[in-house]
Amino acid sequence: MPWRPSRRREASAGDDQSSSTAPQPAGLLAMELSTVDYQALVRVIEHAQSCLEAHSDSDAATIRSAGGAELLPLLYPRAGLALARGVGNVPLLESEIRHVEAAVINLESYGGHETVLCEGYGLLRRLTELTTRAREAHVQDGVLTLSTPSQHAPCRHCH
């Protein structure tokens, strides 16, 4: 039996499991995270998650929410699509900044490493600046993107 990719994914505001021809939700504003900012975001959230797991008595769902970890499964497909298209930036919805804020606040509360905490506050400053350049996002093949729905990866062998 041939391998088929799983169609099961968690949906969120801005991620749609329908095809790229389906009606688009109106008013999705997203900013472009550079590779450096994307990597910082992942480090901050993963460190917050580990600090909360080590020092909090809360249940797993609360820790996941408080550490911002709910954001990562949404960003991974976006980063993959950006990479596949040769685009250097990953879309982040304005409404998703709250996950990064939660991670930074909990890093401070639960004794996160000072370097990661400083990186988190720097990231929040950059995200605040990036919100001034947010633009309309689109959902294509179930993944949030900032490119137009018809944009494809460039052909390196075509002239």
Coordinates of N, CA and C in Angstrom, one line a residue:
M1 N 0.8 -1.2 0.0 CA 0.0 0.0 0.0 C 0.9 1.2 0.0
P2 N 0.7 2.2 -0.9 CA 1.5 3.4 -1.0 C 1.3 4.3 0.2
W3 N 2.3 5.0 0.6 CA 2.2 6.0 1.7 C 1.4 7.2 1.3
R4 N 0.5 7.6 2.2 CA -0.3 8.8 2.0 C -0.1 9.7 3.2
P5 N 0.1 11.0 3.0 CA 0.2 11.9 4.2 C -1.1 11.9 5.0
S6 N -0.9 12.1 6.2 CA -2.1 12.2 7.1 C -2.7 13.6 6.9
R7 N -4.1 13.6 6.9 CA -4.8 14.8 6.7 C -5.2 15.4 8.1
R8 N -4.9 14.7 9.1 CA -5.3 15.1 10.5 C -4.4 16.2 11.0
R9 N -4.9 17.4 11.3 CA -4.1 18.5 11.9 C -5.0 19.2 12.8
E10 N -4.4 19.9 13.8 CA -5.1 20.8 14.6 C -5.4 22.1 13.9
A11 N -6.6 22.5 13.9 CA -7.0 23.8 13.3 C -6.9 24.9 14.3
S12 N -6.6 26.1 13.7 CA -6.6 27.3 14.6 C -7.1 28.5 13.8
A13 N -7.2 29.6 14.4 CA -7.5 30.8 13.7 C -6.4 31.0 12.7
G14 N -6.7 31.0 11.4 CA -5.7 31.2 10.4 C -5.2 30.0 9.7
D15 N -5.5 28.8 10.3 CA -5.1 27.6 9.6 C -6.4 26.9 9.2
D16 N -6.5 26.5 8.0 CA -7.8 25.9 7.5 C -7.4 24.6 6.7
Q17 N -8.2 23.6 6.9 CA -7.8 22.3 6.3 C -8.4 22.2 4.9
S18 N -9.0 23.2 4.4 CA -9.6 23.1 3.1 C -8.6 23.4 2.0
S19 N -9.0 23.2 0.8 CA -8.1 23.4 -0.3 C -7.9 24.9 -0.5
S20 N -6.9 25.2 -1.4 CA -6.6 26.6 -1.6 C -7.6 27.4 -2.4
T21 N -8.6 26.7 -3.0 CA -9.7 27.3 -3.7 C -10.9 27.7 -2.8
A22 N -10.9 27.3 -1.5 CA -11.9 27.5 -0.6 C -12.0 29.0 -0.2
P23 N -13.1 29.5 0.2 CA -13.2 30.9 0.6 C -12.2 31.2 1.7
Q24 N -11.5 32.4 1.7 CA -10.5 32.7 2.7 C -11.2 33.5 3.8
P25 N -10.8 33.3 5.1 CA -11.3 34.1 6.2 C -10.8 35.5 6.0
A26 N -11.7 36.4 6.3 CA -11.4 37.8 6.1 C -10.6 38.4 7.3
G27 N -9.7 39.3 7.0 CA -9.1 40.1 8.1 C -7.9 39.4 8.8
L28 N -7.3 38.4 8.2 CA -6.2 37.8 8.9 C -4.9 38.6 8.6
L29 N -4.4 39.2 9.7 CA -3.2 40.0 9.6 C -2.0 39.3 10.2
A30 N -1.0 39.2 9.4 CA 0.2 38.5 9.8 C 1.5 39.3 9.5
M31 N 2.5 39.0 10.3 CA 3.8 39.6 10.1 C 4.8 38.6 9.6
E32 N 5.9 39.0 9.1 CA 6.9 38.1 8.6 C 8.0 37.9 9.7
L33 N 8.2 36.7 10.2 CA 9.2 36.4 11.1 C 10.5 36.0 10.3
S34 N 11.6 36.7 10.6 CA 12.8 36.3 9.9 C 13.2 34.9 10.5
T35 N 14.2 34.3 9.8 CA 14.7 33.0 10.3 C 15.3 33.1 11.7
V36 N 16.0 34.2 11.9 CA 16.6 34.5 13.2 C 15.5 34.6 14.3
D37 N 14.5 35.4 14.0 CA 13.4 35.6 15.0 C 12.6 34.3 15.2
Y38 N 12.4 33.5 14.1 CA 11.7 32.3 14.2 C 12.5 31.3 15.2
Q39 N 13.8 31.2 15.0 CA 14.6 30.4 15.8 C 14.6 30.9 17.3
A40 N 14.6 32.2 17.5 CA 14.5 32.7 18.8 C 13.2 32.4 19.5
L41 N 12.1 32.5 18.7 CA 10.8 32.2 19.2 C 10.7 30.7 19.7
V42 N 11.3 29.8 18.9 CA 11.2 28.4 19.2 C 12.1 28.2 20.5
R43 N 13.3 28.8 20.6 CA 14.1 28.6 21.8 C 13.4 29.1 23.0
V44 N 12.8 30.3 23.0 CA 12.1 30.9 24.1 C 11.0 30.0 24.6
I45 N 10.1 29.5 23.6 CA 9.0 28.7 24.0 C 9.4 27.4 24.5
E46 N 10.4 26.7 23.9 CA 10.9 25.4 24.4 C 11.5 25.6 25.8
H47 N 12.3 26.6 26.0 CA 12.9 26.8 27.4 C 11.8 27.1 28.4
A48 N 10.8 27.9 28.1 CA 9.7 28.2 29.0 C 9.0 26.9 29.3
Q49 N 8.7 26.1 28.3 CA 8.1 24.8 28.5 C 8.8 23.9 29.5
S50 N 10.2 23.8 29.3 CA 10.9 23.0 30.2 C 11.0 23.5 31.6
C51 N 11.1 24.9 31.8 CA 11.0 25.5 33.1 C 9.7 25.2 33.8
L52 N 8.6 25.3 33.1 CA 7.3 25.1 33.7 C 7.2 23.6 34.1
E53 N 7.6 22.7 33.2 CA 7.5 21.3 33.6 C 8.3 21.0 34.8
A54 N 9.5 21.6 35.0 CA 10.3 21.3 36.1 C 9.9 22.0 37.4
H55 N 9.2 23.1 37.3 CA 8.9 23.9 38.6 C 7.4 24.1 38.9
S56 N 6.6 23.8 38.0 CA 5.1 24.0 38.2 C 4.4 22.7 38.6
D57 N 3.4 22.9 39.4 CA 2.6 21.8 39.8 C 1.3 21.7 39.0
S58 N 1.2 22.5 37.9 CA 0.0 22.5 37.1 C 0.0 21.3 36.2
D59 N -1.2 21.0 35.7 CA -1.4 19.9 34.7 C -0.8 20.2 33.4
A60 N -0.6 19.2 32.6 CA 0.1 19.3 31.3 C -0.5 20.3 30.4
A61 N -1.9 20.4 30.3 CA -2.6 21.3 29.4 C -2.3 22.8 29.8
T62 N -2.3 23.0 31.2 CA -2.0 24.4 31.7 C -0.6 24.8 31.4
I63 N 0.3 23.8 31.6 CA 1.7 24.1 31.3 C 1.9 24.4 29.8
R64 N 1.3 23.6 29.0 CA 1.4 23.9 27.5 C 0.9 25.2 27.1
S65 N -0.2 25.6 27.7 CA -0.8 27.0 27.4 C 0.1 28.1 28.0
A66 N 0.5 27.9 29.2 CA 1.3 29.0 29.9 C 2.7 29.2 29.3
G67 N 3.2 28.1 28.7 CA 4.6 28.2 28.1 C 4.6 28.6 26.7
G68 N 3.4 28.8 26.1 CA 3.3 29.2 24.7 C 3.5 28.1 23.7
A69 N 3.6 26.8 24.2 CA 3.8 25.7 23.3 C 2.7 25.4 22.3
E70 N 1.5 25.9 22.5 CA 0.5 25.7 21.6 C 0.8 26.4 20.2
L71 N 1.7 27.3 20.2 CA 2.0 28.0 19.0 C 2.9 27.2 18.0
L72 N 3.8 26.4 18.6 CA 4.8 25.7 17.8 C 4.1 24.8 16.7
P73 N 3.1 23.9 17.0 CA 2.6 23.1 16.0 C 1.9 23.9 14.9
L74 N 1.5 25.1 15.1 CA 1.0 26.0 14.1 C 2.1 26.6 13.2
L75 N 3.2 26.8 13.8 CA 4.3 27.5 13.0 C 5.1 26.5 12.1
Y76 N 5.2 25.2 12.6 CA 6.1 24.3 11.8 C 5.6 24.1 10.4
P77 N 4.3 23.9 10.1 CA 3.9 23.8 8.7 C 4.1 25.1 7.9
R78 N 4.0 26.2 8.5 CA 4.2 27.5 7.9 C 5.7 27.7 7.5
A79 N 6.5 27.3 8.4 CA 8.0 27.3 8.2 C 8.4 26.4 7.0
G80 N 7.7 25.2 7.0 CA 8.0 24.2 6.0 C 7.6 24.7 4.6
L81 N 6.4 25.4 4.5 CA 5.9 25.9 3.3 C 6.8 27.0 2.8
A82 N 7.2 27.9 3.8 CA 8.1 29.0 3.4 C 9.4 28.5 2.8
L83 N 10.0 27.5 3.5 CA 11.2 26.9 3.0 C 11.0 26.3 1.6
A84 N 10.0 25.5 1.4 CA 9.7 24.9 0.1 C 9.6 25.9 -1.0
R85 N 9.0 27.1 -0.7 CA 8.9 28.1 -1.7 C 10.1 29.0 -1.8
G86 N 11.1 28.8 -1.0 CA 12.3 29.7 -1.1 C 12.0 31.0 -0.5
V87 N 11.0 31.1 0.4 CA 10.8 32.4 1.1 C 11.4 32.3 2.4
G88 N 12.1 33.4 2.8 CA 12.9 33.4 4.1 C 12.1 33.7 5.3
N89 N 10.8 34.0 5.2 CA 10.1 34.5 6.4 C 8.9 33.6 6.7
V90 N 8.6 33.4 8.0 CA 7.5 32.6 8.5 C 6.4 33.5 8.9
P91 N 5.1 33.3 8.5 CA 4.0 34.2 8.9 C 3.6 33.9 10.4
L92 N 3.4 35.0 11.1 CA 2.9 34.9 12.5 C 1.7 35.9 12.6
L93 N 0.6 35.4 13.0 CA -0.6 36.2 13.2 C -0.4 37.2 14.3
E94 N -0.9 38.4 14.2 CA -0.8 39.3 15.3 C -1.4 38.7 16.6
S95 N -2.5 38.0 16.5 CA -3.1 37.4 17.7 C -2.3 36.3 18.4
E96 N -1.3 35.8 17.7 CA -0.4 34.8 18.2 C 0.7 35.3 19.1
I97 N 1.0 36.6 19.1 CA 2.0 37.2 19.9 C 1.8 36.8 21.4
R98 N 0.5 36.7 21.8 CA 0.2 36.4 23.2 C 0.9 35.1 23.7
H99 N 1.1 34.1 22.8 CA 1.8 32.9 23.2 C 3.3 33.2 23.6
V100 N 3.9 34.1 22.8 CA 5.3 34.5 23.1 C 5.3 35.3 24.4
E101 N 4.3 36.2 24.6 CA 4.2 37.0 25.9 C 4.1 36.0 27.1
A102 N 3.2 35.0 26.9 CA 3.1 34.1 28.0 C 4.4 33.3 28.4
A103 N 5.1 32.9 27.3 CA 6.3 32.2 27.5 C 7.3 33.1 28.3
V104 N 7.5 34.3 27.9 CA 8.4 35.3 28.5 C 8.1 35.5 29.9
I105 N 6.8 35.8 30.2 CA 6.4 36.1 31.5 C 6.6 34.9 32.4
N106 N 6.3 33.7 31.9 CA 6.6 32.5 32.8 C 8.0 32.1 32.9
L107 N 8.8 32.5 31.9 CA 10.3 32.3 32.1 C 10.8 33.1 33.2
E108 N 10.3 34.4 33.3 CA 10.7 35.2 34.4 C 10.2 34.7 35.8
S109 N 9.0 34.2 35.8 CA 8.4 33.7 37.0 C 9.0 32.4 37.5
Y110 N 9.4 31.6 36.6 CA 9.8 30.2 37.0 C 11.3 30.1 36.8
G111 N 12.1 31.2 36.8 CA 13.6 31.1 36.8 C 14.2 30.6 35.6
G112 N 13.7 31.1 34.4 CA 14.3 30.8 33.2 C 15.7 31.3 33.1
H113 N 16.5 30.8 32.2 CA 17.9 31.3 32.0 C 17.9 32.7 31.6
E114 N 18.8 33.5 32.2 CA 18.8 35.0 31.9 C 19.0 35.3 30.4
T115 N 19.8 34.5 29.8 CA 20.1 34.8 28.3 C 18.8 34.5 27.5
V116 N 18.1 33.5 27.8 CA 16.9 33.2 27.0 C 15.8 34.2 27.4
L117 N 15.8 34.7 28.6 CA 14.8 35.7 29.0 C 15.1 37.0 28.3
C118 N 16.3 37.4 28.2 CA 16.7 38.6 27.5 C 16.3 38.5 26.0
E119 N 16.6 37.3 25.5 CA 16.3 37.0 24.1 C 14.7 37.1 23.9
G120 N 14.0 36.7 24.8 CA 12.5 36.7 24.8 C 12.0 38.2 24.8
Y121 N 12.6 39.0 25.7 CA 12.1 40.4 25.7 C 12.6 41.1 24.4
G122 N 13.7 40.8 23.9 CA 14.1 41.4 22.6 C 13.2 41.0 21.5
L123 N 12.8 39.7 21.5 CA 11.9 39.2 20.5 C 10.5 39.9 20.6
L124 N 10.0 40.1 21.8 CA 8.8 40.8 22.0 C 8.9 42.3 21.4
R125 N 10.0 42.9 21.6 CA 10.2 44.3 21.1 C 10.1 44.2 19.5
R126 N 10.8 43.3 18.9 CA 10.8 43.1 17.5 C 9.4 42.8 17.0
L127 N 8.7 41.9 17.7 CA 7.3 41.6 17.2 C 6.4 42.8 17.3
T128 N 6.6 43.7 18.3 CA 5.8 44.9 18.4 C 6.1 45.8 17.2
E129 N 7.3 45.9 16.8 CA 7.7 46.7 15.6 C 7.1 46.0 14.4
L130 N 7.2 44.7 14.3 CA 6.7 44.0 13.1 C 5.2 44.2 12.9
T131 N 4.4 44.4 14.0 CA 3.0 44.5 13.8 C 2.6 45.7 13.0
T132 N 3.5 46.7 13.0 CA 3.2 47.9 12.2 C 3.4 47.6 10.7
R133 N 4.0 46.5 10.3 CA 4.1 46.0 8.9 C 3.3 44.8 8.6
A134 N 2.4 44.5 9.5 CA 1.5 43.3 9.2 C 0.7 43.5 7.9
R135 N 0.5 42.4 7.3 CA -0.3 42.5 6.0 C -1.2 41.3 5.9
E136 N -2.1 41.3 5.0 CA -3.1 40.3 4.8 C -2.4 38.9 4.6
A137 N -2.9 37.9 5.3 CA -2.4 36.5 5.1 C -3.5 35.7 4.4
H138 N -3.0 34.6 3.8 CA -3.9 33.7 3.1 C -3.7 32.3 3.6
V139 N -4.7 31.5 3.4 CA -4.6 30.1 3.8 C -4.5 29.3 2.5
Q140 N -3.4 28.6 2.3 CA -3.3 27.8 1.1 C -3.0 26.3 1.5
D141 N -3.7 25.4 1.0 CA -3.6 24.0 1.3 C -3.5 23.8 2.8
G142 N -4.3 24.5 3.5 CA -4.4 24.4 5.0 C -3.4 25.0 5.8
V143 N -2.5 25.8 5.1 CA -1.4 26.5 5.8 C -1.4 28.0 5.6
L144 N -1.2 28.7 6.7 CA -1.2 30.2 6.6 C 0.1 30.6 5.9
T145 N -0.1 31.5 4.9 CA 1.0 32.1 4.2 C 0.8 33.5 3.9
L146 N 1.9 34.3 3.7 CA 1.8 35.7 3.3 C 1.9 35.9 1.8
S147 N 2.2 34.8 1.1 CA 2.3 35.0 -0.3 C 1.0 34.9 -0.9
T148 N 0.9 35.3 -2.2 CA -0.4 35.2 -2.8 C -0.7 33.8 -3.1
P149 N -2.0 33.4 -3.1 CA -2.3 31.9 -3.3 C -1.7 31.3 -4.6
S150 N -1.4 32.1 -5.6 CA -0.9 31.5 -6.9 C 0.6 31.4 -6.9
Q151 N 1.3 32.0 -5.9 CA 2.8 32.0 -5.9 C 3.3 30.6 -5.7
H152 N 4.3 30.2 -6.5 CA 4.9 28.9 -6.4 C 6.5 29.0 -6.3
A153 N 7.1 28.0 -5.9 CA 8.6 28.0 -5.8 C 9.2 28.3 -7.2
P154 N 10.2 29.1 -7.3 CA 10.8 29.4 -8.6 C 11.5 28.1 -9.2
C155 N 11.4 28.0 -10.5 CA 12.1 26.9 -11.2 C 13.5 27.3 -11.4
R156 N 14.5 26.6 -11.0 CA 15.9 27.0 -11.1 C 16.4 26.6 -12.5
H157 N 15.7 25.7 -13.3 CA 16.2 25.3 -14.6 C 15.4 25.9 -15.7
C158 N 14.4 26.7 -15.4 CA 13.6 27.4 -16.5 C 14.2 28.7 -16.8
H159 N 14.1 29.1 -18.0 CA 14.6 30.4 -18.4 C 13.5 31.4 -18.8

